[in-house]
Tab-separated table of C-alpha atoms in Angstrom:
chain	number	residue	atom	x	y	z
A	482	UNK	CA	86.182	87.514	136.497
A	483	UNK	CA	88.337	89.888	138.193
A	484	UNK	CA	87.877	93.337	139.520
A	485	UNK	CA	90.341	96.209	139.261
A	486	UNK	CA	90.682	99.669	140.361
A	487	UNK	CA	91.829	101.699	137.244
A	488	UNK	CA	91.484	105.461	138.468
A	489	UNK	CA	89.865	107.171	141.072
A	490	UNK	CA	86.410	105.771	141.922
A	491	UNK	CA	86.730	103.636	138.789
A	492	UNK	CA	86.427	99.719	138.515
A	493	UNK	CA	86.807	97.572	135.828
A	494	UNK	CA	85.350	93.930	135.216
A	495	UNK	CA	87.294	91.887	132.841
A	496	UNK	CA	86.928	87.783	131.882
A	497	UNK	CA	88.379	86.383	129.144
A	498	UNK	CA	86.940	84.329	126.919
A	499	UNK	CA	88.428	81.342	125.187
A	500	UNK	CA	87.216	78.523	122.773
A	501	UNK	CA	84.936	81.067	121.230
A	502	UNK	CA	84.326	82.145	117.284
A	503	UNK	CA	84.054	86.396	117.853
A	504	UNK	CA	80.414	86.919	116.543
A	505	UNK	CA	80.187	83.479	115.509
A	506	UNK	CA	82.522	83.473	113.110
A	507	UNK	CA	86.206	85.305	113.939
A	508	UNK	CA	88.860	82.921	115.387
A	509	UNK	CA	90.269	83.715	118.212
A	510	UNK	CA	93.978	82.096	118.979
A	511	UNK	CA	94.351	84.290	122.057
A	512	UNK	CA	90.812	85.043	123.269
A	513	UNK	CA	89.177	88.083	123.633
A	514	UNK	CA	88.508	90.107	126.815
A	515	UNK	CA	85.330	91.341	128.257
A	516	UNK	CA	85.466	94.147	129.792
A	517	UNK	CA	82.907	96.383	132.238
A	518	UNK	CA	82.974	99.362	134.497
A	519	UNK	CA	81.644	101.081	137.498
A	520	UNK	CA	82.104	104.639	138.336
A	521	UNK	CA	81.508	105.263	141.849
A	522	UNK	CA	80.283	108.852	143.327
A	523	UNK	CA	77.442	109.532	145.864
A	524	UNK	CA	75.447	107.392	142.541
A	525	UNK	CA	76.834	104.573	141.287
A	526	UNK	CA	76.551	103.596	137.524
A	527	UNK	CA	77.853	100.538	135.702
A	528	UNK	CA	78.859	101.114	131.732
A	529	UNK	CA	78.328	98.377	129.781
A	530	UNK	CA	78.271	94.842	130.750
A	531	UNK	CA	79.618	91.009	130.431
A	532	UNK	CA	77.934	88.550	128.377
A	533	UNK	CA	76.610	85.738	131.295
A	534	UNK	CA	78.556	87.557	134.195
A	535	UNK	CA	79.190	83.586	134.997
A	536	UNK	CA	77.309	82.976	138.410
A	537	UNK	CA	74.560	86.033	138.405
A	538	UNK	CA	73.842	87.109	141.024
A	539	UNK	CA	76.482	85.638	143.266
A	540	UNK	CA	79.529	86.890	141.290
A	541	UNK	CA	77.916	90.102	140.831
A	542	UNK	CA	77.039	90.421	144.435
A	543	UNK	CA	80.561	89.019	145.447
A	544	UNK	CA	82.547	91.729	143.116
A	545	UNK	CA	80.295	94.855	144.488
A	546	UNK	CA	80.882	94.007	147.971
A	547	UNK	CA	84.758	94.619	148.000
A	548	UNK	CA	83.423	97.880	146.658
A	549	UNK	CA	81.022	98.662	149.824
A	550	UNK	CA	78.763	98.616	147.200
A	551	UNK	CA	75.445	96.319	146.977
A	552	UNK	CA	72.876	95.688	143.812
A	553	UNK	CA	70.069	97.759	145.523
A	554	UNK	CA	73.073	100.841	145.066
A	555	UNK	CA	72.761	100.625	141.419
A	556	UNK	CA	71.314	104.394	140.387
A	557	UNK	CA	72.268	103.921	136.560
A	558	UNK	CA	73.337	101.337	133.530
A	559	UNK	CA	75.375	103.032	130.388
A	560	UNK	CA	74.781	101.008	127.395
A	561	UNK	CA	77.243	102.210	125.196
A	562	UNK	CA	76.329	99.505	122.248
A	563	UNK	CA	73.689	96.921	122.636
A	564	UNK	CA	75.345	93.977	120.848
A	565	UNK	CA	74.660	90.925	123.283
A	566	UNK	CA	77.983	90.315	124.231
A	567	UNK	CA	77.909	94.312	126.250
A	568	UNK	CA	74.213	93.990	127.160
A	569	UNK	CA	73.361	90.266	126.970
A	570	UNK	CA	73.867	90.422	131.148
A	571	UNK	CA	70.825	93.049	131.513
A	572	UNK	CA	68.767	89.685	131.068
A	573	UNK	CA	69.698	88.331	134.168
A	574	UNK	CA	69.982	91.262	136.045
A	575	UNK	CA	66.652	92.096	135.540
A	576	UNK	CA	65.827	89.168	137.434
A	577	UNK	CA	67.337	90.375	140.335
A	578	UNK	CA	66.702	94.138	140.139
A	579	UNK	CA	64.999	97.103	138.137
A	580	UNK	CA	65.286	99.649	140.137
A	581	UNK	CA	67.620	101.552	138.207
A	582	UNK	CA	68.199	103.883	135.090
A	583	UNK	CA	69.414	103.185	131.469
A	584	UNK	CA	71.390	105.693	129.761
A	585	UNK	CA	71.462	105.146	126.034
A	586	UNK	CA	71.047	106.367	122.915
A	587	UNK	CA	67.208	106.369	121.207
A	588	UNK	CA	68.062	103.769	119.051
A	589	UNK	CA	69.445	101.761	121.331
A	590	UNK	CA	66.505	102.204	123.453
A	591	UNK	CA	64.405	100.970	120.371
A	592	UNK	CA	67.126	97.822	120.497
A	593	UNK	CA	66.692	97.391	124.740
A	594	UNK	CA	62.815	97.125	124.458
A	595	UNK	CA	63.334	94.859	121.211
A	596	UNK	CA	66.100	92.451	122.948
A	597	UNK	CA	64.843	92.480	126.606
A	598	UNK	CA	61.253	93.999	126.851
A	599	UNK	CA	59.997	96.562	128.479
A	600	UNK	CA	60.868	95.883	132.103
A	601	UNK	CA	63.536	98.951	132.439
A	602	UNK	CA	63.274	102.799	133.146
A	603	UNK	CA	65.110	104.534	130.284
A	604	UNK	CA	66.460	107.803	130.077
A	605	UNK	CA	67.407	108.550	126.527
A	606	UNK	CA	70.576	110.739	126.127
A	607	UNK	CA	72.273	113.100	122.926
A	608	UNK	CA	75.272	114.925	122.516
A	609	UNK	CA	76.666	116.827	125.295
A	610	UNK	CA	74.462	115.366	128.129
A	611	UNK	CA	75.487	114.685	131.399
A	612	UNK	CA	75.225	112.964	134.468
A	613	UNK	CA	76.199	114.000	137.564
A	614	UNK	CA	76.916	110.981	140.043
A	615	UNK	CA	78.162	113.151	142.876
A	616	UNK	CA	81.572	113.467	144.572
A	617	UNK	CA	82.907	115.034	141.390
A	618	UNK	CA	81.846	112.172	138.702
A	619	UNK	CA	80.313	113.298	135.941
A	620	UNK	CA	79.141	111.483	133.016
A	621	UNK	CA	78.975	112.980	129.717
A	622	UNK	CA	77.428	111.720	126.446
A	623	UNK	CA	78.801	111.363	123.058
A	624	UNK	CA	76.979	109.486	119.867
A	625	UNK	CA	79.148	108.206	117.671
A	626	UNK	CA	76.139	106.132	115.402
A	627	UNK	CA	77.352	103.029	113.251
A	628	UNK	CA	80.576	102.367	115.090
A	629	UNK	CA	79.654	99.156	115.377
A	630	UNK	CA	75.798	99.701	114.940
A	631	UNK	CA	73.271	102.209	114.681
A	632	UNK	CA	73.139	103.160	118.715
A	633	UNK	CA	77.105	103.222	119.522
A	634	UNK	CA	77.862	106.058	121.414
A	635	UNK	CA	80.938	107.308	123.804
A	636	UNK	CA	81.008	107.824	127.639
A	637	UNK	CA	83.144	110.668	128.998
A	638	UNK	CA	83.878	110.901	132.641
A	639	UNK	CA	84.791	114.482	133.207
A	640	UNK	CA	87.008	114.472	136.524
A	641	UNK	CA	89.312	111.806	135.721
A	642	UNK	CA	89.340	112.397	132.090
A	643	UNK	CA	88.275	108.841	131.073
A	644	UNK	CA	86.273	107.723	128.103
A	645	UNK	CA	84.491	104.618	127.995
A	646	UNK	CA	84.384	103.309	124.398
A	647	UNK	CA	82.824	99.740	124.276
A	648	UNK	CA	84.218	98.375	120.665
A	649	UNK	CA	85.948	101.344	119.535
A	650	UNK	CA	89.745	101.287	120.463
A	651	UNK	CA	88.933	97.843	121.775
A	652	UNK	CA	91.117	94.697	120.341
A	653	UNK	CA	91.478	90.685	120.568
A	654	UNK	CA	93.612	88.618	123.227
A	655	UNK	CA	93.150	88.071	126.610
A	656	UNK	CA	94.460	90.403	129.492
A	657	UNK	CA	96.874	88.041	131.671
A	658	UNK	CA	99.899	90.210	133.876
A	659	UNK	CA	97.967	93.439	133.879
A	660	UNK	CA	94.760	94.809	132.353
A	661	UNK	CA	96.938	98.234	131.013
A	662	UNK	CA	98.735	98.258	127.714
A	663	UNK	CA	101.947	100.825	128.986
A	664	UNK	CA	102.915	98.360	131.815
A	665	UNK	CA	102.806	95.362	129.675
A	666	UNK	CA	105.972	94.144	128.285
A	667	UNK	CA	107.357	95.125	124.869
A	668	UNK	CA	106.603	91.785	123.411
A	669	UNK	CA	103.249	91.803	125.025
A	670	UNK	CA	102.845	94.914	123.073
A	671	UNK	CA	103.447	94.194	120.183
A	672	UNK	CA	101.474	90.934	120.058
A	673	UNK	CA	98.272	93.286	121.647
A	674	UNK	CA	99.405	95.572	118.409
A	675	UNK	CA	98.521	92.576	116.587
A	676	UNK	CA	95.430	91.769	118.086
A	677	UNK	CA	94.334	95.082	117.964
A	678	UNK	CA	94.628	95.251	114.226
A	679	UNK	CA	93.137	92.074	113.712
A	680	UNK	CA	90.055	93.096	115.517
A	681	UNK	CA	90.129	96.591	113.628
A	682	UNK	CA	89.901	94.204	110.142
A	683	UNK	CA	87.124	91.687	111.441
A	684	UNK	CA	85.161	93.927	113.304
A	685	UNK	CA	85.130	97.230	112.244
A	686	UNK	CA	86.816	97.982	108.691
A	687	UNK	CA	82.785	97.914	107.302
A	688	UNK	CA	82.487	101.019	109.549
A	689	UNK	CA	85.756	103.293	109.388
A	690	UNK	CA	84.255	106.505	107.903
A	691	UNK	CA	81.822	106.257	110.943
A	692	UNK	CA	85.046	105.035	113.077
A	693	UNK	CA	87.300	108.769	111.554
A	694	UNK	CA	84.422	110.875	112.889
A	695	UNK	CA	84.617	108.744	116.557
A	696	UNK	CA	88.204	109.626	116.545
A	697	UNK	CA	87.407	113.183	115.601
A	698	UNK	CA	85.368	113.492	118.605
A	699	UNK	CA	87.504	111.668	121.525
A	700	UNK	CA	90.038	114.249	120.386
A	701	UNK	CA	87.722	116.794	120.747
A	702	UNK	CA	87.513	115.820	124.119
A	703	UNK	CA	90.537	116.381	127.400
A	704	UNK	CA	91.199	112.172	127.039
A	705	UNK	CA	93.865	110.877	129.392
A	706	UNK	CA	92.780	107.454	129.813
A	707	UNK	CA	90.602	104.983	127.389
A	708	UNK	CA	88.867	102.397	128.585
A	709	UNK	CA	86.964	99.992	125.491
A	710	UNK	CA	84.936	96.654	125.680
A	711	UNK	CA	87.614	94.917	124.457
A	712	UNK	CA	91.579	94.698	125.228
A	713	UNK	CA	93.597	96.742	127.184
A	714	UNK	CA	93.187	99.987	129.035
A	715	UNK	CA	95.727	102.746	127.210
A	716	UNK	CA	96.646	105.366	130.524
A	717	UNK	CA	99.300	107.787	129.281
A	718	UNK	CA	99.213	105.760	125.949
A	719	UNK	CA	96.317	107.520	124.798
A	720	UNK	CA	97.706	108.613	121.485
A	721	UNK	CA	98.728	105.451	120.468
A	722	UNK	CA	95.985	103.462	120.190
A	723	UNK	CA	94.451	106.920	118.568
A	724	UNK	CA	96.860	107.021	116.507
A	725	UNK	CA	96.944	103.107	115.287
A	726	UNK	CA	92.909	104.023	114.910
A	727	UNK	CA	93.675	106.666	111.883
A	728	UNK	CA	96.499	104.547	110.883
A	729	UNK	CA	93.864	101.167	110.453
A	730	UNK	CA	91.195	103.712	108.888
A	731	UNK	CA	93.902	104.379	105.555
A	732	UNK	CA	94.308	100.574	105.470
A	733	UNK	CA	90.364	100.387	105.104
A	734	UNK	CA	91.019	103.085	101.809
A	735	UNK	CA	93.655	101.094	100.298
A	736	UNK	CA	96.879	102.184	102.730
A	737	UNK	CA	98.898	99.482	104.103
A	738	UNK	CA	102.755	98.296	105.387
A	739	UNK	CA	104.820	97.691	102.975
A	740	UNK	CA	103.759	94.109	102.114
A	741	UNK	CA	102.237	91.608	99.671
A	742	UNK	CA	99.665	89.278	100.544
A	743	UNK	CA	98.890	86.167	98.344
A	744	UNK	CA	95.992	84.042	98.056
A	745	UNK	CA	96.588	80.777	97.141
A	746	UNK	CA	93.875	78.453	95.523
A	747	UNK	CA	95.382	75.344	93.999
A	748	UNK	CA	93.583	72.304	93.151
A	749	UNK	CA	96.630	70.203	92.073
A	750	UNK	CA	99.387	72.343	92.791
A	751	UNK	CA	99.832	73.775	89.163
A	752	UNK	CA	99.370	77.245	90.230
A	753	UNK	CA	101.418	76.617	93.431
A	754	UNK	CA	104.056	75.839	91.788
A	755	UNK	CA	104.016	80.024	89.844
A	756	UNK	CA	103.618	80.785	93.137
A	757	UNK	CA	106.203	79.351	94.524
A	758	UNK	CA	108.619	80.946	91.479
A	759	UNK	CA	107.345	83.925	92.615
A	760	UNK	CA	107.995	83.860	96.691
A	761	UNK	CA	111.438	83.014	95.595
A	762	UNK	CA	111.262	85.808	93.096
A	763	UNK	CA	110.291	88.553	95.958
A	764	UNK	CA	112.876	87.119	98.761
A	765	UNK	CA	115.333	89.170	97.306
A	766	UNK	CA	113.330	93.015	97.569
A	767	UNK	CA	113.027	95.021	100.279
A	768	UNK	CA	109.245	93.919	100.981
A	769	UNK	CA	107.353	91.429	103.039
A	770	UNK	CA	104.998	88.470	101.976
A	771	UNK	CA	102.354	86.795	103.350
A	772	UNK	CA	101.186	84.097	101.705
A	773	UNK	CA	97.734	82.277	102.879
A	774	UNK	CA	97.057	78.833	100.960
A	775	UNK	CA	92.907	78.470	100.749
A	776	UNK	CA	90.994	76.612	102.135
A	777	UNK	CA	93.073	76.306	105.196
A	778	UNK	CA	94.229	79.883	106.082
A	779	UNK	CA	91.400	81.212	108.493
A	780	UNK	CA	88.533	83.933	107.552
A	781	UNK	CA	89.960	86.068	110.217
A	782	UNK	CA	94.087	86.135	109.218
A	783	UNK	CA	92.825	86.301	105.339
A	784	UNK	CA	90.933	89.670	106.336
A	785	UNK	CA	93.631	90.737	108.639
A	786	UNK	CA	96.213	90.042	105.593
A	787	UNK	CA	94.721	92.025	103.211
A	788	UNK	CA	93.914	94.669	105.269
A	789	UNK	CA	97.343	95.278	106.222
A	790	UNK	CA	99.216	95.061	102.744
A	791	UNK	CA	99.865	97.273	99.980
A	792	UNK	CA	99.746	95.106	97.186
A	793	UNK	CA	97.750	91.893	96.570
A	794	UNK	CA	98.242	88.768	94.089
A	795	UNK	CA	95.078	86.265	93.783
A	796	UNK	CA	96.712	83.553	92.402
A	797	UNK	CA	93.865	81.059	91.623
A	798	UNK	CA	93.016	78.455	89.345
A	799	UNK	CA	89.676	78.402	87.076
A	800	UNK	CA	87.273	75.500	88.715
A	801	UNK	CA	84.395	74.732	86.832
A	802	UNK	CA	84.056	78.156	84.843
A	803	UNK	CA	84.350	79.903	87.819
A	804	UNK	CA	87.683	81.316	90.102
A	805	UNK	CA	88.609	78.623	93.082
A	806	UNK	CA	85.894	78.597	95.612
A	807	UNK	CA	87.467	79.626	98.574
A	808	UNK	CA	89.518	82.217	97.249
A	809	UNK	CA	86.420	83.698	95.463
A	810	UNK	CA	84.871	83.300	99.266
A	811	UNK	CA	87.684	85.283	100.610
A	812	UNK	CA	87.895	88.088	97.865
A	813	UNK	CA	83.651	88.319	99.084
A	814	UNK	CA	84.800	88.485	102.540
A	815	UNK	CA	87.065	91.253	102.043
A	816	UNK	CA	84.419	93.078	100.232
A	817	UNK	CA	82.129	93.049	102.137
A	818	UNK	CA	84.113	94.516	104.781
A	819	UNK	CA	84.651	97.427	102.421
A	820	UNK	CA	88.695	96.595	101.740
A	821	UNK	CA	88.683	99.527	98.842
A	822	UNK	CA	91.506	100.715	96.907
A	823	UNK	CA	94.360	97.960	96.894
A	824	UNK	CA	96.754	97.490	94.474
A	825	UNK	CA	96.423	94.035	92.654
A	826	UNK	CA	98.066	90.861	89.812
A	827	UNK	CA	95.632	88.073	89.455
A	828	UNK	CA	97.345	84.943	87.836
A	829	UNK	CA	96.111	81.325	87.706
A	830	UNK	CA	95.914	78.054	85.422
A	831	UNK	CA	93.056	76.413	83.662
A	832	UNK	CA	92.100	73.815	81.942
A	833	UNK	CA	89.685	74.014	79.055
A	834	UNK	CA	88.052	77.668	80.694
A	835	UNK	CA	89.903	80.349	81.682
A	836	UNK	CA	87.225	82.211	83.753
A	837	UNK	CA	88.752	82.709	87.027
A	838	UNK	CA	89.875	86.199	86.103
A	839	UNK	CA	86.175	86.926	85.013
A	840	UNK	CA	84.609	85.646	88.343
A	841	UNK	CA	87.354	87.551	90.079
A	842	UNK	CA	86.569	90.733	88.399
A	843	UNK	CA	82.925	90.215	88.800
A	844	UNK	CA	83.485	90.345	92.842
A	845	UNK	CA	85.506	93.630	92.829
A	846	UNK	CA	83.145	95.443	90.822
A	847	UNK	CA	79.651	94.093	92.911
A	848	UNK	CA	81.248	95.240	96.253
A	849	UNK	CA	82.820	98.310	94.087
A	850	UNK	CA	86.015	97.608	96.178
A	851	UNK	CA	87.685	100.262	93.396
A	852	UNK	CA	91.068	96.950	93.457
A	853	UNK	CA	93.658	98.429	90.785
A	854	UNK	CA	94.992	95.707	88.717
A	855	UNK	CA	98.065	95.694	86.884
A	856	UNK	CA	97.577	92.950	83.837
A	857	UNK	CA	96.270	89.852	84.514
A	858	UNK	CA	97.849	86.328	83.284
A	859	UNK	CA	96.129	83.159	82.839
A	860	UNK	CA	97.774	80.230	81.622
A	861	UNK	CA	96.475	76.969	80.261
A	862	UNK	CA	98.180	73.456	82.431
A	863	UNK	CA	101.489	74.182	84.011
A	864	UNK	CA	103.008	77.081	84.298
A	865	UNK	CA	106.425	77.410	81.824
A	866	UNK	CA	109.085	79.808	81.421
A	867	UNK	CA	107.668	82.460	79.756
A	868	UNK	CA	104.644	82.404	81.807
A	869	UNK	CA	107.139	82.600	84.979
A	870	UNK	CA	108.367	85.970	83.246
A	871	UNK	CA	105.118	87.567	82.693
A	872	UNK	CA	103.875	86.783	85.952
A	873	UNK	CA	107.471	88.266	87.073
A	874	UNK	CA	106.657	91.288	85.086
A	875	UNK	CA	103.734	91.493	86.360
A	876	UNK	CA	104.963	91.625	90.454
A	877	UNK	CA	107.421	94.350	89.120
A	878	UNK	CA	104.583	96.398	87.899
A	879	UNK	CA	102.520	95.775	91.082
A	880	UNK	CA	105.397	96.758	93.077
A	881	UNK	CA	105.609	100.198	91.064
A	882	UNK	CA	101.546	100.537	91.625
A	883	UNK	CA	102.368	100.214	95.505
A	884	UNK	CA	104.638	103.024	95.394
């Protein structure tokens, strides 16, 4: 863990974390961050926390002291969101100390005294509270419910203009050359930009008309720096990672860059093969493709996939009166993270059943994911020429949908 001054009478914590799944389930090529704070006045508060804090108490103990600062100085905890990995750590502090205050929403104290017991002094806070820590720090209080969970809620620092936002604005990959985003380098960016929307899709897409009225109020508030749970801290970048925010909330409704994404399920390579005629067939327009073959693309860069695009073909073959079992998993996936409105061609071979299209159909209408499909085609062995044309045909008419 490493400790780093980020504005006046500000720390942050950060680890990163590697050879994890993200809630048990999201890959994570590049890690993910951790990140905590302390604000520092005449009162000293830390907001949010690190999942183990590897070596509690001595790391703890290690990181206050080049801070003058010692456990017993502790006056207050922010819990901004109580999912373990932010306030899994209160468990072993508690060991070493009580003697301080919670700040957090009522439902998250509900979730403290459900998680941890009742060994804590809580101080329940709403909109517009404050703090005052002394020296000029002063914390201020903003719910933002069910961005992530029921208790999520934003932490304002008034003189330095600094808002603490635990998942929201937070993103995946590690923080290496420096922990903020404008002094990285342009590739570094970009690959954060990445990461960022990658989280966005496996994290939070379930929540983003809860995640519009977050942004609604950080703008309603004198931001100049933004410090999340996750990812880099955005000083004098503020409106960027805003701004990719709103951008990642259309992509929830059905927005997205100019791209196809195609899911591939192909028992024998019959439908591969249309496929294949197809990739060919788009090389030549002014559009990108992604194409993820299932099983073996992950759950995480399917989500992220067809988040992103405009336009998506499910090309899948019929299995045993049903559509291909992991692309039926991964059209579930993406409904239950509430990826509404895309534009859509379903094509796929069968054998003796052509039901794929059915099962497929069934899916988009139980998670009401609102998918506009242009008309589907389903074709019986291999796919031959004609079939190539209508599916053709049918990517032309998906391409005017996208427009």
């Amino acid at each position: 863990m490493n400790n780093v001054r980020i504005n006046d009478g500000i720390f942050m914590f950060t680890m990163n974390l590697d050879d994890i799944l993200f809630e048990s389930m999201w890959e994570l090529p590049d890690g993910v961050s951790m990140n905590s704070y302390l604000v520092k006045g005449d009162k000293v508060a830390i907001v949010d926390g690190v999942i183990g804090w590897d070596g509690v108490p001595e790391t703890l103990y290690a990181h206050l002291k080049t801070m003058d600062i010692t456990v017993d100085d502790i006056d207050y905890v922010v819990v901004n969101h109580m999912e373990p990995d932010h306030s899994g750590w209160l468990e072993n502090l508690k060991e070493i100390t009580t003697d301080f205050t919670i700040l957090v929403t009522a439902k998250g104290a509900q979730f403290i005294s459900s998680y941890y017991g009742d060994a804590f002094h809580i101080q329940v806070v709403e909109e517009g509270d404050t703090v005052d820590l002394g020296q000029g720090k002063v914390l201020s209080f903003h719910p933002t419910p069910n961005v992530h969970w029921p208790e999520t809620m934003l932490t304002y620092e008034q003189s330095t203009q600094t808002l603490f936002s635990c998942d929201m604005y937070g993103g995946f990959g590690t923080l290496q050359a420096s922990v903020f985003y404008q002094e990285l380098s342009e590739s570094d960016q970009a690959h954060f930009d990445y990461e960022t929307v990658r989280y966005f899709s496996n994290v939070l897409t379930t929540f983003s008309p809860m995640v519009k009225r977050a942004i609604q109020k950080t703008e309603e508030l004198n931001v100049n720096m933004i410090a999340p749970g996750h990812g880099p801290v955005y000083k004098d970048s503020v409106n960027k990672i805003i701004d990719q925010y709103k951008q990642y909330c259309e992509y929830a409704n059905g927005d997205g860059d100019n791209k196809i994404t195609i899911l591939v399920g192909s028992m024998y390579g019959v439908t591969e093969k249309a496929v294949a005629a197809i990739e060919s067939y788009l090389s030549d327009k002014d559009i990108t493709v992604s194409t993820l073959k299932l099983p073996y693309a992950t759950k995480s860069d399917v989500v992220t996939e067809v988040f992103t695009a405009k336009g998506i073909i499910v090309a899948a073959s019929t299995y045993e009166y049903r559509m291909f079992p992991p692309v039926a998993h991964a059209i579930d996936e993406c409904g239950r993270k509430k990826i509404t409105n895309k534009k859509a061609l379903y094509f796929g071979s069968y054998g003796w059943n052509a039901s794929a299209e059915k099962d497929l159909m069934g899916i988009i209408s139980n998670y009401r994911m609102k998918w506009t499909f242009v008309d589907p085609i389903s074709f019986e062995g291999a796919a031959n020429k004609e079939t190539i044309h209508k599916i053709k045909s049918g990517v032309d008419a998906l391409l005017e949908s996208m427009q």
